[in-house]
Amino acid sequence: METLIQGVTSITLGQIAMMLIGGILIYLGIKKEYEPTLLIPMGLGAILVNFPDTGVLTQMVGGTKAEGVLDVLFKAGITTELFPLLIFIGIGAMIDFGPLLQNPFMLLFGAAAQFGIFFVVIVAVLCGFDIKEAASIGIIGAADGPTAIFVSNQLAQNLLGPITVAAYSYMALVPIIQPAAIKAVTTKKERQIRMTYKAESVSKQTKILFPIIVTILAGFIAPISLPLVGFLMFGNLLRECGVLDRLSNTAQNELVNIVSILLGLTISVKLQADQFLNWQTLMIIAFGLVAFVMDSIGGVLFAKLFNLFRKEKINPMIGAAGISAFPMSSRVIQKMASEEDPKNFVLMYAVGANVSGQIGSVIAGGLLLSFFM
Amino acid sequence: MIHNLEIAFELMGFGMGGVFLVLFVIYLISKALIKIFPVK
């Protein structure tokens, strides 16, 4: 009888709290559809890893060490960085760089909207985190889950759990965060600026050469970012080369789906009560919000600065689309533009900036790593 | 903390400068590709 109720008697309040947090993640995934592909596996994973004495995690059984299945997956997929990189192949295959190549100056917004990353590094240091932990927290501002996992796994593995939860949660909250941040630094008149759509025609050769050249460039300038950039661009090459449609479809669907299942479950290893429930976690969640807000503000202010030197003004909201949360951010910008002026169509510019944010975020992640290596 | 703060500011300069540099080079490459390989 004692054995039967051991599970109930040995559970702690912290573990029960983590199971409730797991339940909240599942609720947000299902009911609110906030990043369900990650939040639902993570939610159930949070419940799994907080039962005491289960075979899910590594434990001692009769004096011998029995490896838990989630620990095995963690070593295989997260410690080696394999899962985030495989997801990048799928993301690369999903991205059409066409809108960006049609207006290449949008690339600069993908750089400006990384401001939140570095701003939060300073804030985190001021709040007492060491510099590597602060850099890992800052990467939440990349608005890119796999990059956040890749960087924090190398710089501060102890913070991987809260950083991943914050990164994916705020990506899902972009439609709430960005409008408030943008309105705080723009006037109605600025948000009403219309942009006539002008686009360069992009040939097939350009679309094929683009991922190859970006890979080579990243290899020379920021070699540590090469796994991220290289896998992203490999996925894109599968898409654009025109002879590997089957592989491109597999990367976009089966590969991303399988790895997302494993990634979500595996990350939950870091959602154990004794590692997650502390003040640091609450601070990281708060800093994540600051990072997203400052990304948006950085992008908008850069666009306003750009406008000082341009005859044809840019709608400054486009700057905020330079974060990596694709395609949500560009949709938010178009929705805001339509609300201010129903005839204002800025979507293609916003998509260009948003795609550029994807490149900017992986480069920023690589630069953070190379700074410390 | 002051030492970490100095590094954090240095990181901001290095990071933002680096991202702008890389993306500006990609911008130039994109312009060149569009010129060299126009749509027929």
mmCIF file of N, CA and C in Angstrom, chain A residues 74-151:
data_model
loop_
_atom_site.group_PDB
_atom_site.id
_atom_site.type_symbol
_atom_site.label_atom_id
_atom_site.label_comp_id
_atom_site.label_asym_id
_atom_site.label_seq_id
_atom_site.Cartn_x
_atom_site.Cartn_y
_atom_site.Cartn_z
ATOM 1 N N PHE A 74 17.360 14.719 -24.628
ATOM 2 C CA PHE A 74 17.995 16.016 -24.383
ATOM 3 C C PHE A 74 19.464 15.985 -24.818
ATOM 4 N N LYS A 75 20.143 14.891 -24.412
ATOM 5 C CA LYS A 75 21.563 14.787 -24.792
ATOM 6 C C LYS A 75 21.701 14.688 -26.311
ATOM 7 N N ALA A 76 20.791 13.944 -26.928
ATOM 8 C CA ALA A 76 20.911 13.708 -28.374
ATOM 9 C C ALA A 76 20.505 14.926 -29.201
ATOM 10 N N GLY A 77 19.499 15.665 -28.710
ATOM 11 C CA GLY A 77 18.930 16.703 -29.573
ATOM 12 C C GLY A 77 19.202 18.131 -29.163
ATOM 13 N N ILE A 78 19.380 18.378 -27.863
ATOM 14 C CA ILE A 78 19.578 19.762 -27.430
ATOM 15 C C ILE A 78 21.055 20.009 -27.133
ATOM 16 N N THR A 79 21.674 19.116 -26.341
ATOM 17 C CA THR A 79 23.094 19.319 -26.026
ATOM 18 C C THR A 79 23.914 19.375 -27.315
ATOM 19 N N THR A 80 23.538 18.556 -28.279
ATOM 20 C CA THR A 80 24.273 18.554 -29.555
ATOM 21 C C THR A 80 23.798 19.658 -30.498
ATOM 22 N N GLU A 81 22.698 20.357 -30.136
ATOM 23 C CA GLU A 81 22.095 21.444 -30.941
ATOM 24 C C GLU A 81 21.372 20.917 -32.182
ATOM 25 N N LEU A 82 21.191 19.604 -32.246
ATOM 26 C CA LEU A 82 20.637 18.999 -33.457
ATOM 27 C C LEU A 82 19.200 19.461 -33.746
ATOM 28 N N PHE A 83 18.332 19.448 -32.728
ATOM 29 C CA PHE A 83 16.913 19.747 -32.988
ATOM 30 C C PHE A 83 16.702 21.171 -33.528
ATOM 31 N N PRO A 84 17.272 22.216 -32.843
ATOM 32 C CA PRO A 84 17.044 23.556 -33.410
ATOM 33 C C PRO A 84 17.578 23.697 -34.831
ATOM 34 N N LEU A 85 18.701 23.028 -35.114
ATOM 35 C CA LEU A 85 19.274 23.156 -36.458
ATOM 36 C C LEU A 85 18.386 22.470 -37.501
ATOM 37 N N LEU A 86 17.840 21.305 -37.145
ATOM 38 C CA LEU A 86 16.963 20.613 -38.094
ATOM 39 C C LEU A 86 15.714 21.451 -38.369
ATOM 40 N N ILE A 87 15.217 22.114 -37.330
ATOM 41 C CA ILE A 87 14.044 22.982 -37.535
ATOM 42 C C ILE A 87 14.389 24.099 -38.517
ATOM 43 N N PHE A 88 15.652 24.559 -38.453
ATOM 44 C CA PHE A 88 16.064 25.636 -39.358
ATOM 45 C C PHE A 88 16.004 25.211 -40.823
ATOM 46 N N ILE A 89 16.269 23.935 -41.106
ATOM 47 C CA ILE A 89 16.144 23.483 -42.504
ATOM 48 C C ILE A 89 14.695 23.690 -42.960
ATOM 49 N N GLY A 90 13.766 23.306 -42.082
ATOM 50 C CA GLY A 90 12.348 23.454 -42.423
ATOM 51 C C GLY A 90 11.952 24.912 -42.585
ATOM 52 N N ILE A 91 12.451 25.758 -41.668
ATOM 53 C CA ILE A 91 12.101 27.192 -41.758
ATOM 54 C C ILE A 91 12.646 27.764 -43.073
ATOM 55 N N GLY A 92 13.881 27.390 -43.402
ATOM 56 C CA GLY A 92 14.492 27.865 -44.653
ATOM 57 C C GLY A 92 13.663 27.468 -45.858
ATOM 58 N N ALA A 93 13.132 26.237 -45.807
ATOM 59 C CA ALA A 93 12.326 25.754 -46.940
ATOM 60 C C ALA A 93 10.979 26.476 -47.014
ATOM 61 N N MET A 94 10.546 27.025 -45.869
ATOM 62 C CA MET A 94 9.242 27.728 -45.868
ATOM 63 C C MET A 94 9.366 29.176 -46.330
ATOM 64 N N ILE A 95 10.584 29.756 -46.206
ATOM 65 C CA ILE A 95 10.733 31.189 -46.465
ATOM 66 C C ILE A 95 10.922 31.485 -47.948
ATOM 67 N N ASP A 96 10.154 32.457 -48.407
ATOM 68 C CA ASP A 96 10.361 32.960 -49.763
ATOM 69 C C ASP A 96 11.105 34.293 -49.634
ATOM 70 N N PHE A 97 12.369 34.310 -50.070
ATOM 71 C CA PHE A 97 13.130 35.555 -49.978
ATOM 72 C C PHE A 97 12.757 36.543 -51.095
ATOM 73 N N GLY A 98 11.813 36.155 -51.952
ATOM 74 C CA GLY A 98 11.397 37.011 -53.073
ATOM 75 C C GLY A 98 11.050 38.434 -52.652
ATOM 76 N N PRO A 99 10.108 38.624 -51.679
ATOM 77 C CA PRO A 99 9.733 39.998 -51.293
ATOM 78 C C PRO A 99 10.920 40.807 -50.785
ATOM 79 N N LEU A 100 11.896 40.123 -50.178
ATOM 80 C CA LEU A 100 13.087 40.823 -49.688
ATOM 81 C C LEU A 100 13.991 41.219 -50.853
ATOM 82 N N LEU A 101 14.165 40.298 -51.794
ATOM 83 C CA LEU A 101 15.039 40.597 -52.937
ATOM 84 C C LEU A 101 14.416 41.659 -53.842
ATOM 85 N N GLN A 102 13.087 41.755 -53.808
ATOM 86 C CA GLN A 102 12.428 42.785 -54.616
ATOM 87 C C GLN A 102 12.704 44.188 -54.054
ATOM 88 N N ASN A 103 12.921 44.261 -52.756
ATOM 89 C CA ASN A 103 13.247 45.538 -52.096
ATOM 90 C C ASN A 103 14.383 45.299 -51.109
ATOM 91 N N PRO A 104 15.607 45.149 -51.610
ATOM 92 C CA PRO A 104 16.695 44.738 -50.713
ATOM 93 C C PRO A 104 16.975 45.707 -49.564
ATOM 94 N N PHE A 105 16.574 46.992 -49.695
ATOM 95 C CA PHE A 105 16.872 47.905 -48.582
ATOM 96 C C PHE A 105 16.114 47.528 -47.310
ATOM 97 N N MET A 106 15.107 46.644 -47.439
ATOM 98 C CA MET A 106 14.395 46.149 -46.257
ATOM 99 C C MET A 106 15.327 45.374 -45.321
ATOM 100 N N LEU A 107 16.459 44.927 -45.882
ATOM 101 C CA LEU A 107 17.432 44.180 -45.066
ATOM 102 C C LEU A 107 17.872 44.980 -43.844
ATOM 103 N N LEU A 108 17.967 46.296 -44.023
ATOM 104 C CA LEU A 108 18.468 47.121 -42.927
ATOM 105 C C LEU A 108 17.511 47.121 -41.727
ATOM 106 N N PHE A 109 16.210 46.929 -41.992
ATOM 107 C CA PHE A 109 15.257 46.880 -40.878
ATOM 108 C C PHE A 109 15.413 45.583 -40.083
ATOM 109 N N GLY A 110 15.837 44.538 -40.790
ATOM 110 C CA GLY A 110 16.103 43.274 -40.099
ATOM 111 C C GLY A 110 17.267 43.407 -39.135
ATOM 112 N N ALA A 111 18.141 44.386 -39.385
ATOM 113 C CA ALA A 111 19.259 44.627 -38.466
ATOM 114 C C ALA A 111 18.791 45.506 -37.304
ATOM 115 N N ALA A 112 18.068 46.584 -37.636
ATOM 116 C CA ALA A 112 17.663 47.551 -36.587
ATOM 117 C C ALA A 112 16.779 46.901 -35.533
ATOM 118 N N ALA A 113 15.926 45.963 -35.979
ATOM 119 C CA ALA A 113 14.972 45.379 -35.029
ATOM 120 C C ALA A 113 15.601 44.296 -34.148
ATOM 121 N N GLN A 114 16.914 44.181 -34.172
ATOM 122 C CA GLN A 114 17.587 43.272 -33.219
ATOM 123 C C GLN A 114 18.026 44.057 -31.976
ATOM 124 N N PHE A 115 17.672 45.341 -31.949
ATOM 125 C CA PHE A 115 18.122 46.214 -30.862
ATOM 126 C C PHE A 115 17.744 45.677 -29.476
ATOM 127 N N GLY A 116 16.548 45.093 -29.375
ATOM 128 C CA GLY A 116 16.059 44.601 -28.082
ATOM 129 C C GLY A 116 16.996 43.576 -27.456
ATOM 130 N N ILE A 117 17.653 42.771 -28.290
ATOM 131 C CA ILE A 117 18.568 41.740 -27.784
ATOM 132 C C ILE A 117 19.645 42.399 -26.923
ATOM 133 N N PHE A 118 20.287 43.407 -27.500
ATOM 134 C CA PHE A 118 21.455 43.999 -26.843
ATOM 135 C C PHE A 118 21.042 44.947 -25.717
ATOM 136 N N PHE A 119 19.862 45.549 -25.872
ATOM 137 C CA PHE A 119 19.340 46.402 -24.807
ATOM 138 C C PHE A 119 19.096 45.571 -23.546
ATOM 139 N N VAL A 120 18.495 44.398 -23.744
ATOM 140 C CA VAL A 120 18.163 43.555 -22.588
ATOM 141 C C VAL A 120 19.422 42.966 -21.941
ATOM 142 N N VAL A 121 20.476 42.765 -22.722
ATOM 143 C CA VAL A 121 21.735 42.288 -22.127
ATOM 144 C C VAL A 121 22.170 43.297 -21.050
ATOM 145 N N ILE A 122 22.085 44.580 -21.391
ATOM 146 C CA ILE A 122 22.486 45.622 -20.436
ATOM 147 C C ILE A 122 21.558 45.615 -19.213
ATOM 148 N N VAL A 123 20.248 45.509 -19.462
ATOM 149 C CA VAL A 123 19.280 45.510 -18.354
ATOM 150 C C VAL A 123 19.541 44.304 -17.439
ATOM 151 N N ALA A 124 19.778 43.144 -18.033
ATOM 152 C CA ALA A 124 19.987 41.924 -17.227
ATOM 153 C C ALA A 124 21.267 42.034 -16.395
ATOM 154 N N VAL A 125 22.305 42.632 -16.975
ATOM 155 C CA VAL A 125 23.544 42.823 -16.213
ATOM 156 C C VAL A 125 23.275 43.764 -15.031
ATOM 157 N N LEU A 126 22.506 44.827 -15.288
ATOM 158 C CA LEU A 126 22.175 45.772 -14.206
ATOM 159 C C LEU A 126 21.384 45.086 -13.089
ATOM 160 N N CYS A 127 20.656 44.026 -13.447
ATOM 161 C CA CYS A 127 19.856 43.324 -12.437
ATOM 162 C C CYS A 127 20.638 42.171 -11.807
ATOM 163 N N GLY A 128 21.926 42.071 -12.102
ATOM 164 C CA GLY A 128 22.757 41.125 -11.364
ATOM 165 C C GLY A 128 23.091 39.823 -12.068
ATOM 166 N N PHE A 129 22.623 39.624 -13.303
ATOM 167 C CA PHE A 129 22.989 38.401 -14.031
ATOM 168 C C PHE A 129 24.425 38.536 -14.529
ATOM 169 N N ASP A 130 25.143 37.387 -14.626
ATOM 170 C CA ASP A 130 26.487 37.505 -15.200
ATOM 171 C C ASP A 130 26.363 37.684 -16.707
ATOM 172 N N ILE A 131 27.441 38.084 -17.348
ATOM 173 C CA ILE A 131 27.345 38.554 -18.736
ATOM 174 C C ILE A 131 26.868 37.460 -19.716
ATOM 175 N N LYS A 132 27.287 36.209 -19.465
ATOM 176 C CA LYS A 132 26.842 35.138 -20.377
ATOM 177 C C LYS A 132 25.364 34.839 -20.188
ATOM 178 N N GLU A 133 24.919 34.863 -18.922
ATOM 179 C CA GLU A 133 23.478 34.663 -18.668
ATOM 180 C C GLU A 133 22.689 35.819 -19.291
ATOM 181 N N ALA A 134 23.207 37.036 -19.142
ATOM 182 C CA ALA A 134 22.515 38.211 -19.692
ATOM 183 C C ALA A 134 22.403 38.103 -21.217
ATOM 184 N N ALA A 135 23.479 37.626 -21.856
ATOM 185 C CA ALA A 135 23.438 37.479 -23.321
ATOM 186 C C ALA A 135 22.399 36.438 -23.718
ATOM 187 N N SER A 136 22.298 35.364 -22.930
ATOM 188 C CA SER A 136 21.304 34.324 -23.230
ATOM 189 C C SER A 136 19.896 34.871 -23.072
ATOM 190 N N ILE A 137 19.701 35.698 -22.055
ATOM 191 C CA ILE A 137 18.366 36.286 -21.840
ATOM 192 C C ILE A 137 18.051 37.253 -22.994
ATOM 193 N N GLY A 138 19.060 38.019 -23.394
ATOM 194 C CA GLY A 138 18.867 38.974 -24.486
ATOM 195 C C GLY A 138 18.397 38.295 -25.763
ATOM 196 N N ILE A 139 18.852 37.079 -25.994
ATOM 197 C CA ILE A 139 18.541 36.416 -27.280
ATOM 198 C C ILE A 139 17.052 36.097 -27.406
ATOM 199 N N ILE A 140 16.299 36.213 -26.306
ATOM 200 C CA ILE A 140 14.831 36.090 -26.423
ATOM 201 C C ILE A 140 14.340 37.121 -27.453
ATOM 202 N N GLY A 141 15.047 38.269 -27.483
ATOM 203 C CA GLY A 141 14.677 39.337 -28.414
ATOM 204 C C GLY A 141 14.928 38.987 -29.869
ATOM 205 N N ALA A 142 15.568 37.860 -30.136
ATOM 206 C CA ALA A 142 15.713 37.427 -31.535
ATOM 207 C C ALA A 142 14.354 37.021 -32.087
ATOM 208 N N ALA A 143 13.362 36.839 -31.192
ATOM 209 C CA ALA A 143 12.008 36.428 -31.592
ATOM 210 C C ALA A 143 12.059 35.173 -32.462
ATOM 211 N N ASP A 144 12.930 34.282 -32.082
ATOM 212 C CA ASP A 144 13.198 33.112 -32.913
ATOM 213 C C ASP A 144 13.564 31.962 -31.964
ATOM 214 N N GLY A 145 12.607 31.055 -31.749
ATOM 215 C CA GLY A 145 12.795 29.987 -30.770
ATOM 216 C C GLY A 145 14.071 29.162 -30.956
ATOM 217 N N PRO A 146 14.288 28.596 -32.163
ATOM 218 C CA PRO A 146 15.485 27.752 -32.338
ATOM 219 C C PRO A 146 16.787 28.515 -32.067
ATOM 220 N N THR A 147 16.860 29.791 -32.472
ATOM 221 C CA THR A 147 18.076 30.578 -32.203
ATOM 222 C C THR A 147 18.253 30.777 -30.701
ATOM 223 N N ALA A 148 17.146 31.055 -30.002
ATOM 224 C CA ALA A 148 17.213 31.244 -28.544
ATOM 225 C C ALA A 148 17.734 29.969 -27.873
ATOM 226 N N ILE A 149 17.235 28.821 -28.321
ATOM 227 C CA ILE A 149 17.684 27.548 -27.737
ATOM 228 C C ILE A 149 19.163 27.321 -28.056
ATOM 229 N N PHE A 150 19.525 27.558 -29.309
ATOM 230 C CA PHE A 150 20.910 27.331 -29.771
ATOM 231 C C PHE A 150 21.901 28.159 -28.947
ATOM 232 N N VAL A 151 21.593 29.429 -28.757
ATOM 233 C CA VAL A 151 22.528 30.335 -28.066
ATOM 234 C C VAL A 151 22.543 30.065 -26.559
#
